[in-house]
Short mmCIF file of C-alpha atoms in Angstrom, two decimals:
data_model
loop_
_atom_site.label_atom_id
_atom_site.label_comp_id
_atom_site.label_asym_id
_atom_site.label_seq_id
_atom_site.Cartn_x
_atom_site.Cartn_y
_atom_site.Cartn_z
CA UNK G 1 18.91 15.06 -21.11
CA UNK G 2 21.58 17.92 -20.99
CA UNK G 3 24.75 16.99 -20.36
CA UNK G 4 25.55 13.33 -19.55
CA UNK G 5 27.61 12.13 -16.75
CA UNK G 6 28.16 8.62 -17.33
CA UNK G 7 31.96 9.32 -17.28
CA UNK G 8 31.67 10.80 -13.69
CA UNK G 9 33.68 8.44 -11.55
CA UNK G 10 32.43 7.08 -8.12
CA UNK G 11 35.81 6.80 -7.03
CA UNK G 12 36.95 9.30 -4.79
CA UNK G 13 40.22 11.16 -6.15
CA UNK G 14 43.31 12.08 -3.02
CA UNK G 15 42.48 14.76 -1.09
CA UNK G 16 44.88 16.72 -2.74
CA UNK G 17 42.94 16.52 -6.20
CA UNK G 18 39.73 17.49 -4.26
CA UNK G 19 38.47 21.05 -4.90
CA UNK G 20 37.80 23.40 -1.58
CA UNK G 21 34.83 24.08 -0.84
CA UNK G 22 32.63 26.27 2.19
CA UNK G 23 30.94 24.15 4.71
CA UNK G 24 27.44 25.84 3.98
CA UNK G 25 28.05 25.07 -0.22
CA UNK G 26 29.13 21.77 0.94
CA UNK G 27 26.91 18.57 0.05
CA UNK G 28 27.29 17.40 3.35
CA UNK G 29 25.39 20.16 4.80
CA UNK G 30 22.83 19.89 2.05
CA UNK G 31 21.94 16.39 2.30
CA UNK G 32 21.84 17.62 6.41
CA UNK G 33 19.36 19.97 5.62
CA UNK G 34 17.03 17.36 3.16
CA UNK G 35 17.36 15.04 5.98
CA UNK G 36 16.29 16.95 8.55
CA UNK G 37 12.99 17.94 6.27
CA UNK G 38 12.66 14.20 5.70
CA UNK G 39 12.65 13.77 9.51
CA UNK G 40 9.88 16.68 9.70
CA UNK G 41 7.39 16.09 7.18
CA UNK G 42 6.68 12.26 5.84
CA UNK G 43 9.36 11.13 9.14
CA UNK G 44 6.48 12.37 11.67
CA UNK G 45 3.65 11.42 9.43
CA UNK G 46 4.75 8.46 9.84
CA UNK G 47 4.86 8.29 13.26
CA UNK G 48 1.34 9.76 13.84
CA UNK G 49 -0.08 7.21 10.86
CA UNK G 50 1.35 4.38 12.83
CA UNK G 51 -0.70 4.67 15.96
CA UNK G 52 -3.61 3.50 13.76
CA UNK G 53 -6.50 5.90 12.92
CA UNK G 54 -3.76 8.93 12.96
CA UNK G 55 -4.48 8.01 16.95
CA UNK G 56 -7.91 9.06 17.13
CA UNK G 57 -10.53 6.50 18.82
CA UNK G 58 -11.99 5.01 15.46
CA UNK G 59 -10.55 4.77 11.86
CA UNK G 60 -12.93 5.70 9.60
CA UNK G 61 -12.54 9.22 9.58
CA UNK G 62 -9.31 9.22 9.54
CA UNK G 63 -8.79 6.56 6.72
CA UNK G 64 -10.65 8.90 4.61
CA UNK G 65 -8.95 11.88 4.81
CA UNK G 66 -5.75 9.70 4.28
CA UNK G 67 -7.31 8.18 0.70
CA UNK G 68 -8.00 12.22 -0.09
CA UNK G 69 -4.28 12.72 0.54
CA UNK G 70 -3.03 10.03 -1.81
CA UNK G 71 -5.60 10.91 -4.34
CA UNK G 72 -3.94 13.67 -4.58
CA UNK G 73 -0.76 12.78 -4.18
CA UNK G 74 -1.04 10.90 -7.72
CA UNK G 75 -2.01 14.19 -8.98
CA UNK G 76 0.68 16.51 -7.69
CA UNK G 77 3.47 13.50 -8.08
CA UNK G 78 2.63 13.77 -11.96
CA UNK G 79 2.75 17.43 -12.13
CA UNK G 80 5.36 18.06 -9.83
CA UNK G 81 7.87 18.53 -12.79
CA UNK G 82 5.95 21.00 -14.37
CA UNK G 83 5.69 22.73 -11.26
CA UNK G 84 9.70 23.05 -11.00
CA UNK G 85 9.72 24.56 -14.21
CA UNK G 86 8.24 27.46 -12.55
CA UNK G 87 9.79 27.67 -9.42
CA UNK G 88 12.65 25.75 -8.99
CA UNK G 89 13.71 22.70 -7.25
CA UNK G 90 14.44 24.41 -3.80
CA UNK G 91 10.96 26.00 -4.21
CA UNK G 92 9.31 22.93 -4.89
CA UNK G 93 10.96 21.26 -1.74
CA UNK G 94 9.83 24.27 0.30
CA UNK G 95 6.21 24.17 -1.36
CA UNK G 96 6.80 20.00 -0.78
CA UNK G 97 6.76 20.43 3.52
CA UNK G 98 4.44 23.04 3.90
CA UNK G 99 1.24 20.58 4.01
CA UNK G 100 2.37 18.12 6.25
CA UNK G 101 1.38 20.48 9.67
CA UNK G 102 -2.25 21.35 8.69
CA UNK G 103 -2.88 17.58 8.35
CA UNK G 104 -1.41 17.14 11.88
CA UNK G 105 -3.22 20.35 12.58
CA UNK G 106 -6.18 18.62 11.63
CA UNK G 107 -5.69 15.35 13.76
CA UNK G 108 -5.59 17.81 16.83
CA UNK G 109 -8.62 19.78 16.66
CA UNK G 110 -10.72 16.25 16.29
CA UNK G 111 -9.15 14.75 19.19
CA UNK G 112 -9.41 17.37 21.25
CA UNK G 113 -12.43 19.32 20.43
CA UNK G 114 -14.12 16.74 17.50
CA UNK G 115 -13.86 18.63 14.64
CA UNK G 116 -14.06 17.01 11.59
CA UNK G 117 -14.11 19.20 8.25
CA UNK G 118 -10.83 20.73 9.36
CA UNK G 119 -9.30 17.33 9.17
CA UNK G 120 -10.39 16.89 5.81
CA UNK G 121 -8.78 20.01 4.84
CA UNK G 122 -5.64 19.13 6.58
CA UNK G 123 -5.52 16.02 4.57
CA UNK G 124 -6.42 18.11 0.97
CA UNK G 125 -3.14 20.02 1.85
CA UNK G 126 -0.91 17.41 2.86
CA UNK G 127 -1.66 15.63 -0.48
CA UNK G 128 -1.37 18.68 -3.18
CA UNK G 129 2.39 19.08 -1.29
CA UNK G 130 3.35 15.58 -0.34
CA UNK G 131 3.85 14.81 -3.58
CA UNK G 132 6.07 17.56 -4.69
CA UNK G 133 7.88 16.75 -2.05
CA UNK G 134 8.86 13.15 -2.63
CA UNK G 135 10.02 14.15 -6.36
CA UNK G 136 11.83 17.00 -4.96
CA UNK G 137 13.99 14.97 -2.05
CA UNK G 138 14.81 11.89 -4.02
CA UNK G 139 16.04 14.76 -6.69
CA UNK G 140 18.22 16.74 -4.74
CA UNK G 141 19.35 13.54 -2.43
CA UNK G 142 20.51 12.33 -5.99
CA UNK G 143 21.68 15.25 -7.74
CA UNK G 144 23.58 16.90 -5.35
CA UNK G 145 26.35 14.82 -3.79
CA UNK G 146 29.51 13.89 -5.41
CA UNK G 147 29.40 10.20 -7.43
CA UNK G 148 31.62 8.57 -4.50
CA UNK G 149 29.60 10.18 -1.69
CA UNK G 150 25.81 9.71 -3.24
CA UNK G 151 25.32 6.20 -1.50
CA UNK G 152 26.32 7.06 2.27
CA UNK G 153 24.24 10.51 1.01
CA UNK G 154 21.51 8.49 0.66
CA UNK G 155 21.80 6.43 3.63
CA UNK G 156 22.22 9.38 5.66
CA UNK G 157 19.64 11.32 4.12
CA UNK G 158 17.24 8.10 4.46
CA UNK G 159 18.14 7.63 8.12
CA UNK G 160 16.22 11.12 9.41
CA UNK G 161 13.13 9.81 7.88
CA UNK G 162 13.11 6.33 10.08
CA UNK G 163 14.62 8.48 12.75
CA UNK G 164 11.61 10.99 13.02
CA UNK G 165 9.37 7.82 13.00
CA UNK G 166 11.00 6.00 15.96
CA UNK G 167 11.11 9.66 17.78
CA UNK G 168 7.64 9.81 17.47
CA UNK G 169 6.71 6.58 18.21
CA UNK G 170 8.63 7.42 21.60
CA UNK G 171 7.33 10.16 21.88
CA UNK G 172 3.48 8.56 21.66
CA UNK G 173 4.67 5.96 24.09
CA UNK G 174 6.14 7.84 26.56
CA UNK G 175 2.75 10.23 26.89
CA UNK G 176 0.58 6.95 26.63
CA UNK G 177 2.34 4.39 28.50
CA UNK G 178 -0.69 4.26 31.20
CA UNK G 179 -3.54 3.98 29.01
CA UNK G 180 -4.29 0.56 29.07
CA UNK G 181 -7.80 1.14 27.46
CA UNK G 182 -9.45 1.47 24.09
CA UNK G 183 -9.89 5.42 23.17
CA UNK G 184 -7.85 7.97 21.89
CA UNK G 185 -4.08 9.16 22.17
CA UNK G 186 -3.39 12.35 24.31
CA UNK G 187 -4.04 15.44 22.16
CA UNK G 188 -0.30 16.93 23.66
CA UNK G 189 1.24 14.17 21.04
CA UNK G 190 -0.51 16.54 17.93
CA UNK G 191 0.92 19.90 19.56
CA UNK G 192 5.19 18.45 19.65
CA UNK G 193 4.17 16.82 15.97
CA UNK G 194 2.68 20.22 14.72
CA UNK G 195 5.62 22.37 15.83
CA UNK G 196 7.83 19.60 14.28
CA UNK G 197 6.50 19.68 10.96
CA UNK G 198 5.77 23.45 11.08
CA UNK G 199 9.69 23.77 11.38
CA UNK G 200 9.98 21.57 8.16
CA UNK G 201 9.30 24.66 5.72
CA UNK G 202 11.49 26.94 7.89
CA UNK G 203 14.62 24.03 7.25
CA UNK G 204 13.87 24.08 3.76
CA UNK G 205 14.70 27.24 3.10
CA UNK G 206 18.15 26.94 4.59
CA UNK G 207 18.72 24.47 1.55
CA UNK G 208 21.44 25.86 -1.14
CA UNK G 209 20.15 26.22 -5.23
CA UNK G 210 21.64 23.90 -7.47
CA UNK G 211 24.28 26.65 -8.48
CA UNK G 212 25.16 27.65 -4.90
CA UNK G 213 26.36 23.87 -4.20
CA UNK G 214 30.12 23.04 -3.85
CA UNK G 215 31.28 19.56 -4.74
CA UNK G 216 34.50 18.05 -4.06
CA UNK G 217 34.81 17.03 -7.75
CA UNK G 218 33.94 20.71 -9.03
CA UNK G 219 31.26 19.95 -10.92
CA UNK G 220 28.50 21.99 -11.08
CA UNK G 221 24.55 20.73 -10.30
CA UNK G 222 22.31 20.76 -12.95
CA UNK G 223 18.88 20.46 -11.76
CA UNK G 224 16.05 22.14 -13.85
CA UNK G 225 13.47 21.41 -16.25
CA UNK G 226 14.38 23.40 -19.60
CA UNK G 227 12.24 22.35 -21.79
CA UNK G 228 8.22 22.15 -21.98
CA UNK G 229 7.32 19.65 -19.24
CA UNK G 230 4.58 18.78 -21.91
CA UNK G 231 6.89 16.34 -23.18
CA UNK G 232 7.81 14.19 -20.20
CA UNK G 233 4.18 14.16 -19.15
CA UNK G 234 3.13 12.36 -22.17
CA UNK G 235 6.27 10.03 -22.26
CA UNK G 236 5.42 8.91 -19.12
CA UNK G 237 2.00 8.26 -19.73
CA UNK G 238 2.99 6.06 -22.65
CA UNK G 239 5.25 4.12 -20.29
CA UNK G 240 1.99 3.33 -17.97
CA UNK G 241 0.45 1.70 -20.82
CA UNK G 242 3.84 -0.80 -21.17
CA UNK G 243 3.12 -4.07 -20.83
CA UNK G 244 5.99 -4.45 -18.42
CA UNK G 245 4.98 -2.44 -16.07
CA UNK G 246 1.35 -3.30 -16.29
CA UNK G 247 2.07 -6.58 -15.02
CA UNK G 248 3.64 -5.14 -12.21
CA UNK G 249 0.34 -2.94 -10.94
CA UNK G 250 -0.80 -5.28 -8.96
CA UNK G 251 2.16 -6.39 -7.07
CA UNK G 252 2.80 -2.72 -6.18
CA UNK G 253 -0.96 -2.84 -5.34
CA UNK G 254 -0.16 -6.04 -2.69
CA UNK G 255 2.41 -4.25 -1.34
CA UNK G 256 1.22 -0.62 -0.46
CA UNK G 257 -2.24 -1.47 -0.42
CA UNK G 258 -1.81 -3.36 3.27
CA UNK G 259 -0.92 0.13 5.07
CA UNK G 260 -4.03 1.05 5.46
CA UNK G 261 -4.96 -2.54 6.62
CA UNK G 262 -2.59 -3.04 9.43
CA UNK G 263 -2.98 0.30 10.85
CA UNK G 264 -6.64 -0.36 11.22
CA UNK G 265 -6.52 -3.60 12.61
CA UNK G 266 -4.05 -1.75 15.21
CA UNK G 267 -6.72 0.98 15.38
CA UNK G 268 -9.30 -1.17 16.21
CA UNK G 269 -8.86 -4.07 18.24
CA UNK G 270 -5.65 -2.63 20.86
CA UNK G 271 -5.62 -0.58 23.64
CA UNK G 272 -4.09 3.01 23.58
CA UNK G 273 -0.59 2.47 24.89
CA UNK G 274 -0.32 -0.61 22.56
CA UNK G 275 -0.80 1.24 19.48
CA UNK G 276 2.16 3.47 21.09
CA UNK G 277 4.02 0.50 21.11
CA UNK G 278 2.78 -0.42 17.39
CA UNK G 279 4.15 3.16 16.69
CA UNK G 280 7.53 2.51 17.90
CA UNK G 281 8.30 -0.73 17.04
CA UNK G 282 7.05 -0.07 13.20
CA UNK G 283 10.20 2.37 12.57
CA UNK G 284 12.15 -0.03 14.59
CA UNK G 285 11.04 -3.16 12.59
CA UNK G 286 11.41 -1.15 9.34
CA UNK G 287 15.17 -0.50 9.64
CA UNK G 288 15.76 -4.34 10.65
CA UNK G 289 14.40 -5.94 7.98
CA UNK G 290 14.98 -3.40 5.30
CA UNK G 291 18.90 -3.24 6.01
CA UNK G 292 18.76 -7.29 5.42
CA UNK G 293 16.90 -7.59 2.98
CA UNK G 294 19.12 -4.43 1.35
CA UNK G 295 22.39 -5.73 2.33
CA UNK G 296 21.12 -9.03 -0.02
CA UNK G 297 20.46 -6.69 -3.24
CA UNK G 298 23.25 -5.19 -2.87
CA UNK G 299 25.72 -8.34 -2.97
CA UNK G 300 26.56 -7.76 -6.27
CA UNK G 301 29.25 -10.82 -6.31
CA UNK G 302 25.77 -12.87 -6.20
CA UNK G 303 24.27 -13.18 -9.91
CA UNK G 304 21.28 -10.87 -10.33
CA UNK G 305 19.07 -13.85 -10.97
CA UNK G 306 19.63 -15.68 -8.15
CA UNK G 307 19.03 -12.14 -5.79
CA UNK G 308 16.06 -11.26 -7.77
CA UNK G 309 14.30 -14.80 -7.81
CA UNK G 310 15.12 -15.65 -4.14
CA UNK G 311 13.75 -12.18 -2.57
CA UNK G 312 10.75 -12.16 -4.66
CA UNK G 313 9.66 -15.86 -3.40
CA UNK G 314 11.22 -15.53 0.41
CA UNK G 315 8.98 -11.96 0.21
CA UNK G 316 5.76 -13.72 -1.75
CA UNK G 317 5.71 -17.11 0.75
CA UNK G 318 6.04 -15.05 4.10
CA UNK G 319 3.49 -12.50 2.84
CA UNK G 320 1.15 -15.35 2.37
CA UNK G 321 1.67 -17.31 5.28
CA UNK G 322 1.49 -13.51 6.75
CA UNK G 323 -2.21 -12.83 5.44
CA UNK G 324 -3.64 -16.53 6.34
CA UNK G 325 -2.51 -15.41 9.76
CA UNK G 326 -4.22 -12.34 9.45
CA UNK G 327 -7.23 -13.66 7.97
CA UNK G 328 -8.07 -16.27 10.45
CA UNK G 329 -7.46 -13.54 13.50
CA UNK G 330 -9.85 -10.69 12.14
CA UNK G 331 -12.57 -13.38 11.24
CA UNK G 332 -12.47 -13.93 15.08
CA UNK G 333 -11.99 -10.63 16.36
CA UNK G 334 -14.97 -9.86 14.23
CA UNK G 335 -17.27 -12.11 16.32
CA UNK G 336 -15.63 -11.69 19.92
CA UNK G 337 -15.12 -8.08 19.75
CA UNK G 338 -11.86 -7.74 21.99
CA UNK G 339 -9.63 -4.61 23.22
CA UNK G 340 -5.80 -5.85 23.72
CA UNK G 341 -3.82 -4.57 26.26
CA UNK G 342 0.10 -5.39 26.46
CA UNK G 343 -0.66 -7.10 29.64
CA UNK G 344 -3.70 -9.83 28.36
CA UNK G 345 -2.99 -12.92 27.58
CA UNK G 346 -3.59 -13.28 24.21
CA UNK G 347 -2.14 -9.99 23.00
CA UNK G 348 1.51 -11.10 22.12
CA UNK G 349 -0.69 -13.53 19.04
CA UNK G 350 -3.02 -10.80 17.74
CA UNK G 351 -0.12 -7.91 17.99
CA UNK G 352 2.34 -10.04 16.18
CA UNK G 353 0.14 -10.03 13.32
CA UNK G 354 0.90 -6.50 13.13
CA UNK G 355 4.51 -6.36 13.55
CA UNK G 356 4.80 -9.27 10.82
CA UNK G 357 2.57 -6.94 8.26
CA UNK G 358 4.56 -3.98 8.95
CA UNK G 359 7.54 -6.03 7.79
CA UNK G 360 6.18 -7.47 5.44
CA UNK G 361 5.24 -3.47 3.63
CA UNK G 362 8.66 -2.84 4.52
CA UNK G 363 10.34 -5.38 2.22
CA UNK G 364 7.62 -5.26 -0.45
CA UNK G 365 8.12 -1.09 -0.43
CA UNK G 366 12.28 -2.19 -0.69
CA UNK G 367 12.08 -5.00 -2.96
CA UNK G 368 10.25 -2.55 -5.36
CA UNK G 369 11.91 0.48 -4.62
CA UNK G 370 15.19 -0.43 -2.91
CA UNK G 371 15.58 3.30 -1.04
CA UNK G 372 16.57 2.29 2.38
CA UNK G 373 20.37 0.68 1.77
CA UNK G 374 23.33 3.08 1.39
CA UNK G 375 23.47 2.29 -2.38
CA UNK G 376 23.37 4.61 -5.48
CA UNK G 377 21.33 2.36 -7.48
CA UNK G 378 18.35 3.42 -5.81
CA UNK G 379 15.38 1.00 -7.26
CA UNK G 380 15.63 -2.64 -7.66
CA UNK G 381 13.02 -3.42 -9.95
CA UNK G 382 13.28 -0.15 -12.02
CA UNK G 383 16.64 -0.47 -12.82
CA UNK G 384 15.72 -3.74 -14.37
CA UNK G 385 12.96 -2.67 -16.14
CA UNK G 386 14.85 0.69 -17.41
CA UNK G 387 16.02 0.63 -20.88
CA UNK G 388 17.63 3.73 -20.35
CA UNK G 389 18.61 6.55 -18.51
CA UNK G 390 15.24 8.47 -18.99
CA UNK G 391 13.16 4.86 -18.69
CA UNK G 392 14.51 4.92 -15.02
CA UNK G 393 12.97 8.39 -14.49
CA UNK G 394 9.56 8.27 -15.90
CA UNK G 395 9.31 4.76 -14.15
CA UNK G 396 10.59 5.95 -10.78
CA UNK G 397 7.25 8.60 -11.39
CA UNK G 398 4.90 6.12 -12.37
CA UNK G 399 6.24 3.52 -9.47
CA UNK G 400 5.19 6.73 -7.01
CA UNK G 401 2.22 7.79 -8.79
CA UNK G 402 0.44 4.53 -9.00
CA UNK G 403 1.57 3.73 -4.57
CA UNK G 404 -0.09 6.50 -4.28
CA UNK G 405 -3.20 5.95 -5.98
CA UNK G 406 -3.50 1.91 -4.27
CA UNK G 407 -2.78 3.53 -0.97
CA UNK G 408 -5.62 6.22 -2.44
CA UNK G 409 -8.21 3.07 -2.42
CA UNK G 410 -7.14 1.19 0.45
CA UNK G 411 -7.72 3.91 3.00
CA UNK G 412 -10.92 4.85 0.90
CA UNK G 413 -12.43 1.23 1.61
CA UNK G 414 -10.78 1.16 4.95
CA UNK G 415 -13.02 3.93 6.30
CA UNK G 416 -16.35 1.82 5.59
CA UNK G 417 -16.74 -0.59 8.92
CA UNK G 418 -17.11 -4.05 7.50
CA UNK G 419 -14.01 -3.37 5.29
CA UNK G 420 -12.08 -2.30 8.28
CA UNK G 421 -12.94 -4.84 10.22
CA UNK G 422 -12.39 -7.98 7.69
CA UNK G 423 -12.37 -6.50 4.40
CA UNK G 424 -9.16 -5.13 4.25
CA UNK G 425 -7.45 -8.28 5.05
CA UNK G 426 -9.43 -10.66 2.74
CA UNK G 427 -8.82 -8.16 -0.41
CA UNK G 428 -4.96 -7.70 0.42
CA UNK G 429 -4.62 -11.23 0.66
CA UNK G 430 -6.26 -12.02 -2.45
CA UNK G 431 -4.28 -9.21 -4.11
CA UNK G 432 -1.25 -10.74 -3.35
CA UNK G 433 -2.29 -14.43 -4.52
CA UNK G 434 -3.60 -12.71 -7.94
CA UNK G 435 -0.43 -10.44 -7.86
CA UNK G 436 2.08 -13.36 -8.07
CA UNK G 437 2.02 -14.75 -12.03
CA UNK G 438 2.29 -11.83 -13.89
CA UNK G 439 5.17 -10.05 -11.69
CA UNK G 440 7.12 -12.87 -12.07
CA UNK G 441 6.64 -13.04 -15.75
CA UNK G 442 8.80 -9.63 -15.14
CA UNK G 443 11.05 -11.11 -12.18
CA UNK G 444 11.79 -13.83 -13.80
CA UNK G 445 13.65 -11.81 -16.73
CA UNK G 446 16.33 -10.34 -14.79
CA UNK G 447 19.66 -11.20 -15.05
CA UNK G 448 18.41 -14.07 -17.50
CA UNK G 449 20.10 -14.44 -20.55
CA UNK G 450 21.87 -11.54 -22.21
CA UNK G 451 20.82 -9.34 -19.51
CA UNK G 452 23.28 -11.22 -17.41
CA UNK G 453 25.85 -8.99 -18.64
CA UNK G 454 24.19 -5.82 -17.59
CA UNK G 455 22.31 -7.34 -14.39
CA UNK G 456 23.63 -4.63 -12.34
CA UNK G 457 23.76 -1.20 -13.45
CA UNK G 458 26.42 1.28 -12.72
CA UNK G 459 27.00 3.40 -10.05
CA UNK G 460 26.70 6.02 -12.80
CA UNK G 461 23.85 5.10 -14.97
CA UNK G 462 21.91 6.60 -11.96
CA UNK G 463 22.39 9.87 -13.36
CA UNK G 464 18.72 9.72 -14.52
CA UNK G 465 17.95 9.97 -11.36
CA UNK G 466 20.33 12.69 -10.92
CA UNK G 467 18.60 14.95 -13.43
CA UNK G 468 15.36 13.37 -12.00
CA UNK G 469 13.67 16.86 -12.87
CA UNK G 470 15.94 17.47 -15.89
CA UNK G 471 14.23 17.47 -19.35
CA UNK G 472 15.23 14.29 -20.88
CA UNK G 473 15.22 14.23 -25.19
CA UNK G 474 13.07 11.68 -26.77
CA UNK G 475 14.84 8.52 -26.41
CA UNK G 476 12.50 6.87 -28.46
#
């Protein structure tokens, strides 16, 4: 790694010690402008994946085309660093959003004229860029702002994404409210999502280069890859193969793998303007019960072994009282073949199921990655599992690479009809009873022993992360 910045301070210095600096150099306005992308591209996604199906009438389609976009995600997550060689990190972020409209694109010309192949292509797209993008954001949301301000940076950066999520689930509500029937969602909910992500590119550009930025401290930001990207590719790679994170694959498999579950089951057996609701609630639910279970990591005056060992087994007994829930309510929609409305009786029991899943993803996808709290430490379990600085990095990658690749498979089996309908549900849940020994053979290690010392790490060691694209020497 070039130069270190472990004696940065994330104190802020008087006012009068602060160096001037131009509103449009500022980071304030830069973190605006990554925010507002966020809110564009994987904010609105988000919002259009949450009406089940991408809100056409049946999933399977659409499930497919989502497990080609995280197929490829896992592809252009682990070259995405290689790619900012080339062209820079405000390239790559540009490059990042330009994929997300075609997919919506896509989702538009099947609802409203039933084309198929152009969905497909929509989804190809979306997944070469997507994951550019999420190296790219969580690089520049890192890199740019100055040590005292990178936590409310991140909060504020993090709060567009959820934002564009609950906007659209409005937005799907409000056009859908008097569809009380099975079917599709109004095609006029595609045409405000395509001109929202179509601006996403435009936004980008406004974004300042690493050497344009002004920070209070008057440092400069040092964001590039200058050496061969050769390198980190194979260091990460020999990370994979770690037996610390290997027992952790299938507990990031339990966690990301239900998305594609929940959204079918919403799909399926719920009327149209209850899978609006789904839509807005989900964003709604998300920021509840990630800032809880967020405010709890971050309590730092609480030992890291009692935080650590109480969220994993609050998360792990919930998630299986969750999925027994689940599985006992598809096995019965599977026979009696219902469409829930808001107003049936009945629908408050099967649509709970649903709101409880999309909490439970929520603080799996937290617990794991720890993103959604205004903290600079931004990943629980890989900042326990880090050795060092460049450890964090190339697990951060492999943490993305490998969602990606579950999420790949669960959509994939998701668009077959038995799977769908049952499937999904009885493989999640016994992912997450197989899932449960060997991550805590890795849980159960933090803040234990000597690593009580070092349980949590400081605000600065996250300067991995803020030379997330930076070549890192061999630290082995």
């Amino acid at each position: 790694m070039a130069e270190s910045r472990l004696h940065e301070s994330d104190i802020a210095p008087p006012k009068e010690q602060q160096h001037p600096v131009k509103w449009y150099r500022s980071t304030f306005y830069n973190i605006t402008i990554l925010g507002l992308c966020n809110f564009a591209a994987p904010g609105i996604w988000g919002a259009m994946n949450s009406l089940g199906a991408g809100g056409a009438e049946k999933p399977y389609l659409v499930n497919a085309a989502n497990a080609l976009t995280f197929c490829l995600m896992v592809v252009s997550c682990y070259f995405s660093s290689a790619l900012v060689h080339y062209i820079g990190i405000k390239g790559a972020l540009i490059f990042g959003t330009i994929g997300y409209a075609p997919f919506a694109a896509g989702l538009y010309t099947n609802n409203r004229y039933g084309n198929e192949w152009f969905v497909l292509l929509g989804a190809a797209l979306c997944g070469i860029s997507a994951g550019v993008f999420w190296m790219a954001e969580a690089a520049i949301a890192i890199a740019y702002p100055e040590p005292w301000n990178r936590g409310k940076a991140l909060g504020y950066w993090l709060t567009y994404r959820l934002g564009g999520q609950i906007l659209g689930g409005a937005i799907n509500l409000g056009l859908n409210a008097n569809v009380d029937t099975a079917g599709k969602v109004s095609y006029t909910v595609f045409e405000i999502f395509i001109a929202l992500q179509a601006a996403g590119a435009f936004v980008a550009l406004l974004l300042n280069r690493p050497s344009q930025v002004q920070r209070k401290d008057g440092r400069k930001v040092h964001l590039a890859i200058v050496d061969h990207p050769w390198h980190e590719i194979k260091a990460t790679t020999k990370l994979f193969f770690s037996k610390r994170f290997l027992l952790i694959v299938l507990f990031i498999g339990q966690a990301v793998f239900s998305e594609a579950v929940y959204f079918t089951y919403l799909s399926l057996w719920f009327s149209v303007r209850s899978r609006a609701l789904g839509s807005f609630l989900s964003g709604i639910v998300a920021v509840i019960s990630g800032n809880i279970l967020g405010h709890w990591l971050d309590r730092n005056k609480v030992p890291l072994k009692i935080r650590a060992r109480s969220s994993f087994w609050t998360i792990v007994i919930l998630q299986g009282a969750w999925w027994l829930w689940a599985t006992v309510i598809v096995s019965r929609y599977h026979v009696t073949r219902p469409t829930y409305d808001w107003a049936d009786s009945g629908f408050g029991q099967g649509f709970g199921v649903y709101v409880l899943l999309t909490i439970g993803f929520q603080v799996n996808y937290l617990f794991l990655s720890k993103q959604l709290t205004n903290d600079p430490k931004s990943y629980f379990i890989i900042h326990n599992l880090a050795e060092d600085e460049s450890h964090v990095i190339r697990y951060a990658a492999l943490l993305r690479g490998t969602e990606s690749a579950w999420q790949a498979v669960s959509y994939g089996l998701s668009s077959l009809t038995v799977f769908a309908e049952v499937g999904g549900v009885y493989m999640n849940f016994v992912l997450w009873a197989i899932s449960i020994f060997p991550a805590w053979l890795v849980i159960r290690h933090f803040g234990a022993g000597k690593d009580e010392a070092s349980s949590d790490v400081s605000p600065e060691t996250d300067s991995g992360l803020q030379e997330t694209v930076q070549s890192t020497k061999r630290a082995e």
